[in-house]
GROMACS .gro file of C-alpha atoms in nm:
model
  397
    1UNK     CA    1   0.000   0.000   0.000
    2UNK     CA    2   0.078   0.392  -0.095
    3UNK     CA    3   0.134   0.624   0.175
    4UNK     CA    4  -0.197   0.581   0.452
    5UNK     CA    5  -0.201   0.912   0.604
    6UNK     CA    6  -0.026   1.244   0.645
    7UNK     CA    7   0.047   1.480   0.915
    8UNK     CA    8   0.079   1.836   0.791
    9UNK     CA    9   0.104   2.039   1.141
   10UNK     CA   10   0.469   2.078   1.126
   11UNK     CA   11   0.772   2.236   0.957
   12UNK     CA   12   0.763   1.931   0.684
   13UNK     CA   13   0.487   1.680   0.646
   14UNK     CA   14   0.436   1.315   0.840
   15UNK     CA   15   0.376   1.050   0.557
   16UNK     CA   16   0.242   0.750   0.744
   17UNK     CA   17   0.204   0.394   0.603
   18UNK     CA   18  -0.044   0.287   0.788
   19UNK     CA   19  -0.416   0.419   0.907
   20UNK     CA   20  -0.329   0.215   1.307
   21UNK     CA   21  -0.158   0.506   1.484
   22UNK     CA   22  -0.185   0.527   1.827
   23UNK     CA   23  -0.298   0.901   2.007
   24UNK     CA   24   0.037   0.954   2.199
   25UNK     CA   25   0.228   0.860   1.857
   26UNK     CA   26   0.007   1.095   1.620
   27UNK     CA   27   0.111   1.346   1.920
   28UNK     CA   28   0.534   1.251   1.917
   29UNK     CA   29   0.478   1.261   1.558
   30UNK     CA   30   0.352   1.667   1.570
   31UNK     CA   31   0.640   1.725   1.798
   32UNK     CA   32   0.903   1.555   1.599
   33UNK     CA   33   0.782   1.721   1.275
   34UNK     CA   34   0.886   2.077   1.427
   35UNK     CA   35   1.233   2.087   1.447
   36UNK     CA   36   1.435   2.330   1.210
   37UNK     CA   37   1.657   2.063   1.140
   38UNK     CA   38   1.428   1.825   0.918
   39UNK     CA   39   1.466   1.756   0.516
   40UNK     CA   40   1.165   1.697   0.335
   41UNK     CA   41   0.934   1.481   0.544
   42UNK     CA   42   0.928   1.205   0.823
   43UNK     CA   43   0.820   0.829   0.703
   44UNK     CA   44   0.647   0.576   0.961
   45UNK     CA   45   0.661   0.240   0.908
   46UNK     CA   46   0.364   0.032   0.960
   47UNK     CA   47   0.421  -0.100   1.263
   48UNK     CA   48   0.452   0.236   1.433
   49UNK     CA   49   0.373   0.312   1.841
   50UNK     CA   50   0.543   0.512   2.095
   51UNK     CA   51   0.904   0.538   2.160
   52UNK     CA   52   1.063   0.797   2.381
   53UNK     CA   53   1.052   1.137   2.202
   54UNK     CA   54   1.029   0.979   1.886
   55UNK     CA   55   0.805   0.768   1.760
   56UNK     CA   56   0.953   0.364   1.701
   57UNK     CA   57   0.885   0.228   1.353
   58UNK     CA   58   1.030   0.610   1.229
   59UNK     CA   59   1.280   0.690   0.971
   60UNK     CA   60   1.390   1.061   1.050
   61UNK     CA   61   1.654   1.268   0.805
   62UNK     CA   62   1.813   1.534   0.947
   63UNK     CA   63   2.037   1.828   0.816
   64UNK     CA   64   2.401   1.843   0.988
   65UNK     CA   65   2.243   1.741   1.316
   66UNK     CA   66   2.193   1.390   1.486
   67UNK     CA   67   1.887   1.341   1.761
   68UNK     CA   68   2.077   1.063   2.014
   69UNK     CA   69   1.733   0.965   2.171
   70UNK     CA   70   1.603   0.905   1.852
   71UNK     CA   71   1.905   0.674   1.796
   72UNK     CA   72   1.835   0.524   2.077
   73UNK     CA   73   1.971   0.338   2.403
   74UNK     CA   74   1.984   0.021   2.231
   75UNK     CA   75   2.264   0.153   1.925
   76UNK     CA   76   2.299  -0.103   1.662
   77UNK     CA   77   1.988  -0.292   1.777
   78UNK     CA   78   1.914  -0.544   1.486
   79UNK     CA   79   1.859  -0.875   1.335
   80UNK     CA   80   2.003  -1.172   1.221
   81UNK     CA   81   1.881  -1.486   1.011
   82UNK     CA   82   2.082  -1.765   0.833
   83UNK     CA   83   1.999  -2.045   0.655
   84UNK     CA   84   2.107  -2.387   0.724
   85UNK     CA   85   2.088  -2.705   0.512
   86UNK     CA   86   1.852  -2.891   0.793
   87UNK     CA   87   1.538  -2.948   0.649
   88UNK     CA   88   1.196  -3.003   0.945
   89UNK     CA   89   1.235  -3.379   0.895
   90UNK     CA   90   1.609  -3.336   1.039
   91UNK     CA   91   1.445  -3.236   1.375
   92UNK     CA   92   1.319  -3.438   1.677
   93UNK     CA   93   0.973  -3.425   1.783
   94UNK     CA   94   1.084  -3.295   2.117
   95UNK     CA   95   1.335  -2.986   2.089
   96UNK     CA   96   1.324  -2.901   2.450
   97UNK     CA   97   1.705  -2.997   2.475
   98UNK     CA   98   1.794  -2.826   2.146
   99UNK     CA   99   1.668  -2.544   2.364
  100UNK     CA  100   1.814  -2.520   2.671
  101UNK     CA  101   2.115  -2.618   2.449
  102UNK     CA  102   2.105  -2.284   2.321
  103UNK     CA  103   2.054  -2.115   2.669
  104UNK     CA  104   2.338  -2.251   2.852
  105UNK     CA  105   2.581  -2.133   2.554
  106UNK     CA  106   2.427  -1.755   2.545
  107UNK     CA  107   2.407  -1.577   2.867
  108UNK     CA  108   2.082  -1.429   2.876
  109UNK     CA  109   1.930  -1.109   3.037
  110UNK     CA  110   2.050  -0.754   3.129
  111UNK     CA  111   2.377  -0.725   3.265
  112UNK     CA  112   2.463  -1.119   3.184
  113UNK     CA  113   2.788  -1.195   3.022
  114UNK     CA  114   3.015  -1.494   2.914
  115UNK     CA  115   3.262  -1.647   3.209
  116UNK     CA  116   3.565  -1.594   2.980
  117UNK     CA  117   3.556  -1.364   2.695
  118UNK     CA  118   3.486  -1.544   2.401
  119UNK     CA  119   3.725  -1.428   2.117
  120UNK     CA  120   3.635  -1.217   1.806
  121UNK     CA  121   3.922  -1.089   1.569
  122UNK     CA  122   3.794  -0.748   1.544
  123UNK     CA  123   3.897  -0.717   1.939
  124UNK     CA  124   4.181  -0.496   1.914
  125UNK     CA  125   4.037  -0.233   1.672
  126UNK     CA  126   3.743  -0.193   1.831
  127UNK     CA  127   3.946  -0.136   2.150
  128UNK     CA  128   4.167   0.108   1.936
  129UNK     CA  129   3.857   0.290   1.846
  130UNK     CA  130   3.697   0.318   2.186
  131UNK     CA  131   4.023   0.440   2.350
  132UNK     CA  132   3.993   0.716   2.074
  133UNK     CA  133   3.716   0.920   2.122
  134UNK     CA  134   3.639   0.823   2.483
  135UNK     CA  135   4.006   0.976   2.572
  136UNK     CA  136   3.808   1.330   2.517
  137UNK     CA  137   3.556   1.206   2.760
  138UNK     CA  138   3.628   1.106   3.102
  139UNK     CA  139   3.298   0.976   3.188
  140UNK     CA  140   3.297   0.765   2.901
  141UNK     CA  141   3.632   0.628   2.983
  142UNK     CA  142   3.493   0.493   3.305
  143UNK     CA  143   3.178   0.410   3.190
  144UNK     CA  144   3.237   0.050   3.009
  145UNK     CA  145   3.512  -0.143   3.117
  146UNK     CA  146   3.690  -0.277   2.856
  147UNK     CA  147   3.631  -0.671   3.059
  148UNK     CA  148   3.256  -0.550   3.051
  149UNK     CA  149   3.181  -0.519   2.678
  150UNK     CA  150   3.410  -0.751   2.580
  151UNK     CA  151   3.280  -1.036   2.797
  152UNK     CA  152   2.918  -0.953   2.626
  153UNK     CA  153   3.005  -0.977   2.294
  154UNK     CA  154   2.802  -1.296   2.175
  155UNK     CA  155   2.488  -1.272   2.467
  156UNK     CA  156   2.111  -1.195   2.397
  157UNK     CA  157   2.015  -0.943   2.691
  158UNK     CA  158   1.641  -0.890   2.777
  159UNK     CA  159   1.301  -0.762   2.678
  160UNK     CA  160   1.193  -0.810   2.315
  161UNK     CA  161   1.570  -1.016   2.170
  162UNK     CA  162   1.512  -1.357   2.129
  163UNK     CA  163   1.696  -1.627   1.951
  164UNK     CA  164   1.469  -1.895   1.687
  165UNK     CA  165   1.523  -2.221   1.525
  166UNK     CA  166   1.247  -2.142   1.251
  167UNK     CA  167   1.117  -2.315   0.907
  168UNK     CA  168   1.064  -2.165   0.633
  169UNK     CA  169   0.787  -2.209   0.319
  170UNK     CA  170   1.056  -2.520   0.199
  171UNK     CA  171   1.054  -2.726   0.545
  172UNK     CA  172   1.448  -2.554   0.528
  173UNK     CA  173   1.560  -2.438   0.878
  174UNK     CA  174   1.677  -2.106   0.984
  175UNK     CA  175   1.876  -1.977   1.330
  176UNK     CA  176   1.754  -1.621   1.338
  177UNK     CA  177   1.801  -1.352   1.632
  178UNK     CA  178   1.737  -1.037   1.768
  179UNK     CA  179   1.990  -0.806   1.954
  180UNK     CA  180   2.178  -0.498   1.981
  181UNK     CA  181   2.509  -0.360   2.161
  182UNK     CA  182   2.440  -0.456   2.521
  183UNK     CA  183   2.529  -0.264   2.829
  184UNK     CA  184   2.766  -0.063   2.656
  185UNK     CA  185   2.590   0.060   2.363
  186UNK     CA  186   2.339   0.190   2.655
  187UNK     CA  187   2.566   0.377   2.884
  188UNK     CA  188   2.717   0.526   2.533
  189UNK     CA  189   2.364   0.599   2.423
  190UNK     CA  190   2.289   0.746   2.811
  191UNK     CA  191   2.555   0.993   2.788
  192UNK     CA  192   2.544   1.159   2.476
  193UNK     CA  193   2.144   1.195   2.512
  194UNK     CA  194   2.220   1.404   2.825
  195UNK     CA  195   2.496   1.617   2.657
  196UNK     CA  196   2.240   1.680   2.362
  197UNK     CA  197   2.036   1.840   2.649
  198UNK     CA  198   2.255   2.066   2.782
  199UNK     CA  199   2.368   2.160   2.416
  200UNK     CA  200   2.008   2.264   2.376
  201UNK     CA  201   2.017   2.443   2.709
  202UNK     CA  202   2.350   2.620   2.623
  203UNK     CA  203   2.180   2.712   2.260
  204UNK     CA  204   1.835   2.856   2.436
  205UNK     CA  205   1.698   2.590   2.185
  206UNK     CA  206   1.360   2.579   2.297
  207UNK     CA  207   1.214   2.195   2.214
  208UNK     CA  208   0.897   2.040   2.195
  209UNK     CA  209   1.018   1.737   2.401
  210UNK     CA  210   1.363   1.756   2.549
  211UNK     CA  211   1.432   1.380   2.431
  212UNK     CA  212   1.414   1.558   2.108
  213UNK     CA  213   1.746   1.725   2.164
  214UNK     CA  214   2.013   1.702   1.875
  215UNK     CA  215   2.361   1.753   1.829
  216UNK     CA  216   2.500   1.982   1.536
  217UNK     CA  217   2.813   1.972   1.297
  218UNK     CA  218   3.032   2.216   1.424
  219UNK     CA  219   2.957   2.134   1.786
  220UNK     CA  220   3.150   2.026   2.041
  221UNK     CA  221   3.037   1.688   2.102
  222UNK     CA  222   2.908   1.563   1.758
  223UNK     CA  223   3.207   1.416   1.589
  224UNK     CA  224   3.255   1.220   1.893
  225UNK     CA  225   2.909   1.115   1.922
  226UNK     CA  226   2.973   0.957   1.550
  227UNK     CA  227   3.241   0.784   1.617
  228UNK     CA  228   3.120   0.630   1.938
  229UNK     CA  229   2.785   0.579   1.755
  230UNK     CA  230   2.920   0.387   1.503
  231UNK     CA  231   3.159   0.205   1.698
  232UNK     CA  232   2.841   0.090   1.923
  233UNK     CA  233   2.685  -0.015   1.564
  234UNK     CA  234   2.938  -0.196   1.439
  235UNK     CA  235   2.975  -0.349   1.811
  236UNK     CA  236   2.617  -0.444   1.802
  237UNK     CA  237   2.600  -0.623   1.426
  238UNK     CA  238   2.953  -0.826   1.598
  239UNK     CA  239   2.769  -0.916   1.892
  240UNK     CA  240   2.482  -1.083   1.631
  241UNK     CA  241   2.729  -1.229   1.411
  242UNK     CA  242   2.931  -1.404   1.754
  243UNK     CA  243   2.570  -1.470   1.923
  244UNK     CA  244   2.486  -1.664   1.594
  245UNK     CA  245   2.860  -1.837   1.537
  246UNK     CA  246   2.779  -2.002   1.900
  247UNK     CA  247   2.419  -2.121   1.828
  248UNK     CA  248   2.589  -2.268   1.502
  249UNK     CA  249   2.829  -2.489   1.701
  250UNK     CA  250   2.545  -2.594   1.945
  251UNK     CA  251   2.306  -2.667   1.654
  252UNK     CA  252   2.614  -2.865   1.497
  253UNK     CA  253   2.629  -3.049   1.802
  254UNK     CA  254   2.322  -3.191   1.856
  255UNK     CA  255   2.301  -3.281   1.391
  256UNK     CA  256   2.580  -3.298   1.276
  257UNK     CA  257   2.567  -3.258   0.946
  258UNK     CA  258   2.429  -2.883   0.964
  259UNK     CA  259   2.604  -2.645   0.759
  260UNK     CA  260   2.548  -2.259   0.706
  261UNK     CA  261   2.379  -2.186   0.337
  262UNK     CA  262   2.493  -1.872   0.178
  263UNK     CA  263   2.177  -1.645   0.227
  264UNK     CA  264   2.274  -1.492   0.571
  265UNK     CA  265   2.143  -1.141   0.665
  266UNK     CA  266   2.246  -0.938   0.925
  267UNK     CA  267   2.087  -0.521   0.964
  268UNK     CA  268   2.037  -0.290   1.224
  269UNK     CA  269   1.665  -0.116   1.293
  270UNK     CA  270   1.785   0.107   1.569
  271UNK     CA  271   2.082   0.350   1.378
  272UNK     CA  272   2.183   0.661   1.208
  273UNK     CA  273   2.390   0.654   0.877
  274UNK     CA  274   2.453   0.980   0.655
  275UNK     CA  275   2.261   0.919   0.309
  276UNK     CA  276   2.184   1.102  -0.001
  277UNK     CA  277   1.774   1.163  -0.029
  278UNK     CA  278   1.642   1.435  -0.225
  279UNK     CA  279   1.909   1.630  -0.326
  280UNK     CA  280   2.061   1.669   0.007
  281UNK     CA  281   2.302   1.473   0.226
  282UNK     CA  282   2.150   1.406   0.524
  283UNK     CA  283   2.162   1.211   0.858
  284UNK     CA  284   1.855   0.924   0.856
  285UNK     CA  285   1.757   0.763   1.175
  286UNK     CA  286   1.596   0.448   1.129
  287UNK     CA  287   1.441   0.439   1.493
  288UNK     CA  288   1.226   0.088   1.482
  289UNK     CA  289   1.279   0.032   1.086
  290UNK     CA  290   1.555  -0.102   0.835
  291UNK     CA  291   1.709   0.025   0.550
  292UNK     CA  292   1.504  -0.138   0.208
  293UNK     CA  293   1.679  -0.001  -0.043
  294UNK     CA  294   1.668  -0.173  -0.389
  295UNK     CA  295   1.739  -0.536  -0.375
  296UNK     CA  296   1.861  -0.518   0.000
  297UNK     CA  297   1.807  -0.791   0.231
  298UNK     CA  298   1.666  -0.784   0.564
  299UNK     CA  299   1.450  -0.939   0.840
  300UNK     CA  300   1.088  -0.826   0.924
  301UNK     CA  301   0.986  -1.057   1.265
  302UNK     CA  302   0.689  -1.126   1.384
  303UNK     CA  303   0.596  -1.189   1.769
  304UNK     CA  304   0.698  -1.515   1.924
  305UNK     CA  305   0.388  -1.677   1.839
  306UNK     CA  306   0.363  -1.579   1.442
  307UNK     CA  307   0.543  -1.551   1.146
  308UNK     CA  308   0.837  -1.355   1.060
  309UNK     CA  309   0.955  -1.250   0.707
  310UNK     CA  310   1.324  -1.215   0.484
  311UNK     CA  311   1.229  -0.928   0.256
  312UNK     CA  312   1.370  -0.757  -0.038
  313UNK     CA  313   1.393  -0.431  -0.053
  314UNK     CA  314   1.215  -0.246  -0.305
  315UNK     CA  315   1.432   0.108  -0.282
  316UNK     CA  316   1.129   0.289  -0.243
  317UNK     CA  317   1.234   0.732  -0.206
  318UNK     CA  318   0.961   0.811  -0.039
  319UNK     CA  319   1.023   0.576   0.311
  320UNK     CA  320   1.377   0.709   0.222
  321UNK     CA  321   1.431   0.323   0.147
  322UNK     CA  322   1.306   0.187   0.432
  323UNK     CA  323   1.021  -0.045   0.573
  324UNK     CA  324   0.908  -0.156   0.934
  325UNK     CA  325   1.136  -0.341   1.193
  326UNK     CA  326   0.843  -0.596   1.290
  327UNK     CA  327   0.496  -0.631   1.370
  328UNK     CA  328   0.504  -0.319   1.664
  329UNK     CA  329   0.376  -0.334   2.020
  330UNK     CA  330  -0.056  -0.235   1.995
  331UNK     CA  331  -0.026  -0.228   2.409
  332UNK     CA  332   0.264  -0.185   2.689
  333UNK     CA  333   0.465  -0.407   2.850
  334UNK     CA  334   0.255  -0.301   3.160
  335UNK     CA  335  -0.098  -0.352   2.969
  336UNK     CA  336   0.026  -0.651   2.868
  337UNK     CA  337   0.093  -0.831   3.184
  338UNK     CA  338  -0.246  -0.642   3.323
  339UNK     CA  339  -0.440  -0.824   3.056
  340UNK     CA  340  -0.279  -1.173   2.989
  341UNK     CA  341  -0.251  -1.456   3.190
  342UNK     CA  342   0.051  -1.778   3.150
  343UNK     CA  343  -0.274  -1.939   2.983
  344UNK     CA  344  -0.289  -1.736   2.707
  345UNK     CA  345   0.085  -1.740   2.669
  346UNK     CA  346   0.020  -2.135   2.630
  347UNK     CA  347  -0.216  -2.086   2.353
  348UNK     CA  348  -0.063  -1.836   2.187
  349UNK     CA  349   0.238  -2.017   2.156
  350UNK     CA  350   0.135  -2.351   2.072
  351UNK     CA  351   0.316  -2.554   1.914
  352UNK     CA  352   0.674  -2.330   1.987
  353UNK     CA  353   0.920  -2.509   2.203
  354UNK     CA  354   0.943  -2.242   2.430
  355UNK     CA  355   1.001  -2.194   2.805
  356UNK     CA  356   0.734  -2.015   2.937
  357UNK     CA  357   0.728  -1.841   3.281
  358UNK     CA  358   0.581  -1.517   3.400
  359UNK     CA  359   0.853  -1.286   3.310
  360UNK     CA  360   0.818  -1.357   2.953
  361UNK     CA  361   0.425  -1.244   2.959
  362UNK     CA  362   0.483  -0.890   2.834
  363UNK     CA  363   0.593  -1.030   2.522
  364UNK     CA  364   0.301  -1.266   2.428
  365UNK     CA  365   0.167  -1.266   2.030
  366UNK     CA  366  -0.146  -1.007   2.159
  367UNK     CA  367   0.068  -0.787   2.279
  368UNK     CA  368   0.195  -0.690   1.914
  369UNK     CA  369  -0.021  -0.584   1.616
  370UNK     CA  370  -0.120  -0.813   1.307
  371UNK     CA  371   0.255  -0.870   1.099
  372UNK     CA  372   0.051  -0.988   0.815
  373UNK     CA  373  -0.146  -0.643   0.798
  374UNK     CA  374   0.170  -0.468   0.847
  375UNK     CA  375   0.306  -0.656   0.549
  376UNK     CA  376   0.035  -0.590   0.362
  377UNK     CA  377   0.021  -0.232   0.444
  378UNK     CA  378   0.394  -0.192   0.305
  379UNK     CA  379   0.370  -0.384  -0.004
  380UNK     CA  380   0.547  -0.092  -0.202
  381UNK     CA  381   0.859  -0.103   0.048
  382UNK     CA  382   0.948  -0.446  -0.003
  383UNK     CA  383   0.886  -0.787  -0.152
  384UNK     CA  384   0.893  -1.134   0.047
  385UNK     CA  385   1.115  -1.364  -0.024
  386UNK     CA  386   1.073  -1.630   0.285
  387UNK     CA  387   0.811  -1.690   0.584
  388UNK     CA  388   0.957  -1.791   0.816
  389UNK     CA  389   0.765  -1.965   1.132
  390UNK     CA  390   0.953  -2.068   1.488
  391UNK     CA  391   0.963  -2.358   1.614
  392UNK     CA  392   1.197  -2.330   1.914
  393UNK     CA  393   1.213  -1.958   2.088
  394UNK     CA  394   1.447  -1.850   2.335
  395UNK     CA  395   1.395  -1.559   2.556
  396UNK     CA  396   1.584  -1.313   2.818
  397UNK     CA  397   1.400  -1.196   3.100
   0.00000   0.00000   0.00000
């Protein structure tokens, strides 16, 4: 589907892919749409809802100026899928061991991390890097210790990551996973959103929403914010690629004659690159959405309970080649726990090897909106090339 709806109360328009926006969205979409540093227009995804400041499932371009709580607190969040050569008759009727297979090689949950660091060869540099621009920042410096982020590259964390042994429309099997830069892409995140606020305080920038504070070229803290911004991103798309290298090895394990097939995607949903759209260079946050430029690759996921989609991008200019990061919370993690009870999480998840418990309850299939509606509504953004469906799911708390 075309554009759904657009919001014209700002400095540049709103164009909206879908007619299910929530009131306090439509009302962080108004704010958003005022700030002097905007090209052309905002584009929501379909599976839009509120975010902090900015609205999740948006894809915001900016003019010499970066919003850090647009970015986010999870930098570099993302996904990643990969094939194997396992087809559903390779697998057991019981995967419950498969499963906790898989949870005793990933430490899961905030703040969890491996015994002994598990080695990557991209150590040193990204040492090198962080020593760089967090020598001009002293809280930075103690922030993260270098032990710390090192000893999480390859975990899951909490909330909405998961890890999935799915099938796709072939009987083939897929790993697939969801996560993002840890507790060090946070306390980067942390930081340079409260800087951004006292910029705008030093500035008399007057904002609709102080989470809506940006950094500018010139300034004192935005080259640094870039580097440690991509340094979390590239951190975070590691920490996928490691997570997934150690699920291989357990899968391997338990059949043996699994093997990695070439189609293997990897992309962030929560990140800022500097792209050309409309005639101007510009900064795009994709805050809740991936990029879907022609022929790109990338991972639309549905809740636990549903299906989940590899897409090709269609390079559509007017999402400033994008398309949604996933189905998109309808209720809160606090509504959600209000409403549901550990029976509906049984039903809902039928037939997913899955180990269910209370703390898990905020992320149950109701929860999120309809992913085949959101597909539909973004037919024009990108084409599918697999459905996938889960059939093992592992959670953080």
């Amino acid at each position: 589907m075309p554009v759904r709806q657009v919001i014209r109360s700002g400095k540049v328009p709103v164009k909206v892919w879908t007619k299910d926006l929530d009131e306090g969205s439509f009302r962080q979409l108004k704010n958003i749409s005022q700030l002097p540093i905007l090209h052309s227009h905002v584009a929501v995804m379909p599976d839009a809802h509120l975010g902090i400041g900015c609205t999740i499932g948006s894809v915001v371009p900016t003019i010499r100026a970066i919003i850090p709580a647009a970015v986010g607190v999870d930098i570099g969040c993302g996904m990643m899928a990969v094939q194997t050569n396992l087809k559903s008759s390779d697998l057991p009727d019981n995967l419950r061991s498969l499963r906790e297979d898989i949870e005793e090689a990933i430490p899961l949950g905030p703040g969890r991390a491996h015994r002994a660091a598990v080695e990557f060869p991209e150590q040193e540099e990204l040492h090198a890097r962080f020593e760089e621009f967090s020598s001009r920042h002293a809280p930075v410096k103690k922030l993260p210790r270098k032990s710390d982020w090192i000893r999480q590259m390859g975990t899951l964390g909490g909330g909405n990551h998961f890890i999935e042994v799915c099938l796709d429309e072939n009987q083939s099997v897929w790993l697939m996973l969801h996560s993002g830069s840890r507790g060090v892409g946070n306390q980067l995140a942390q930081y340079f959103i409260q800087l951004a606020r006292k910029d705008m305080k030093v500035h008399q920038i007057n904002l609709p929403d102080r989470d809506l504070a940006y950094l500018s070229e010139g300034t004192r803290h935005f080259e640094d914010y870039v580097a440690a911004v991509h340094w979390a991103q590239d951190y975070a798309k590691l920490n996928r690629a490691t997570m997934m290298r150690l699920i291989l090895q357990v899968v391997k394990r338990h059949f043996p004659q699994c093997r990695a097939e070439s189609v293997q995607v990897n992309c962030h949903h929560n990140y800022v690159e500097k792209e050309h759209h409309f005639g101007q260079d510009v900064y795009v946050t994709r805050k809740g959405a991936i990029r879907a430029g022609e022929g790109e690759m990338g991972i639309i996921p549905g809740s636990m309970g549903t299906r989940s989609y590899i897409v090709r991008g269609r390079g559509n200019p007017e999402s400033f080649n994008s398309c949604s990061h996933g189905a998109g919370r309808r209720m809160s993690r606090t509504a959600a726990m209000k409403t549901f009870t550990m029976e509906d999480l049984e039903q809902q998840t039928e037939g997913v090897e899955l180990g269910r418990r209370k703390a898990i309850l905020d992320e149950i299939p109701g929860a999120y909106k309809d992913i085949d509606q959101v597909m539909a509504d973004q037919e024009d953004l990108v084409e599918v090339v697999h459905k996938l469906k889960q059939v093992v799911c592992v959670k953080g708390d």
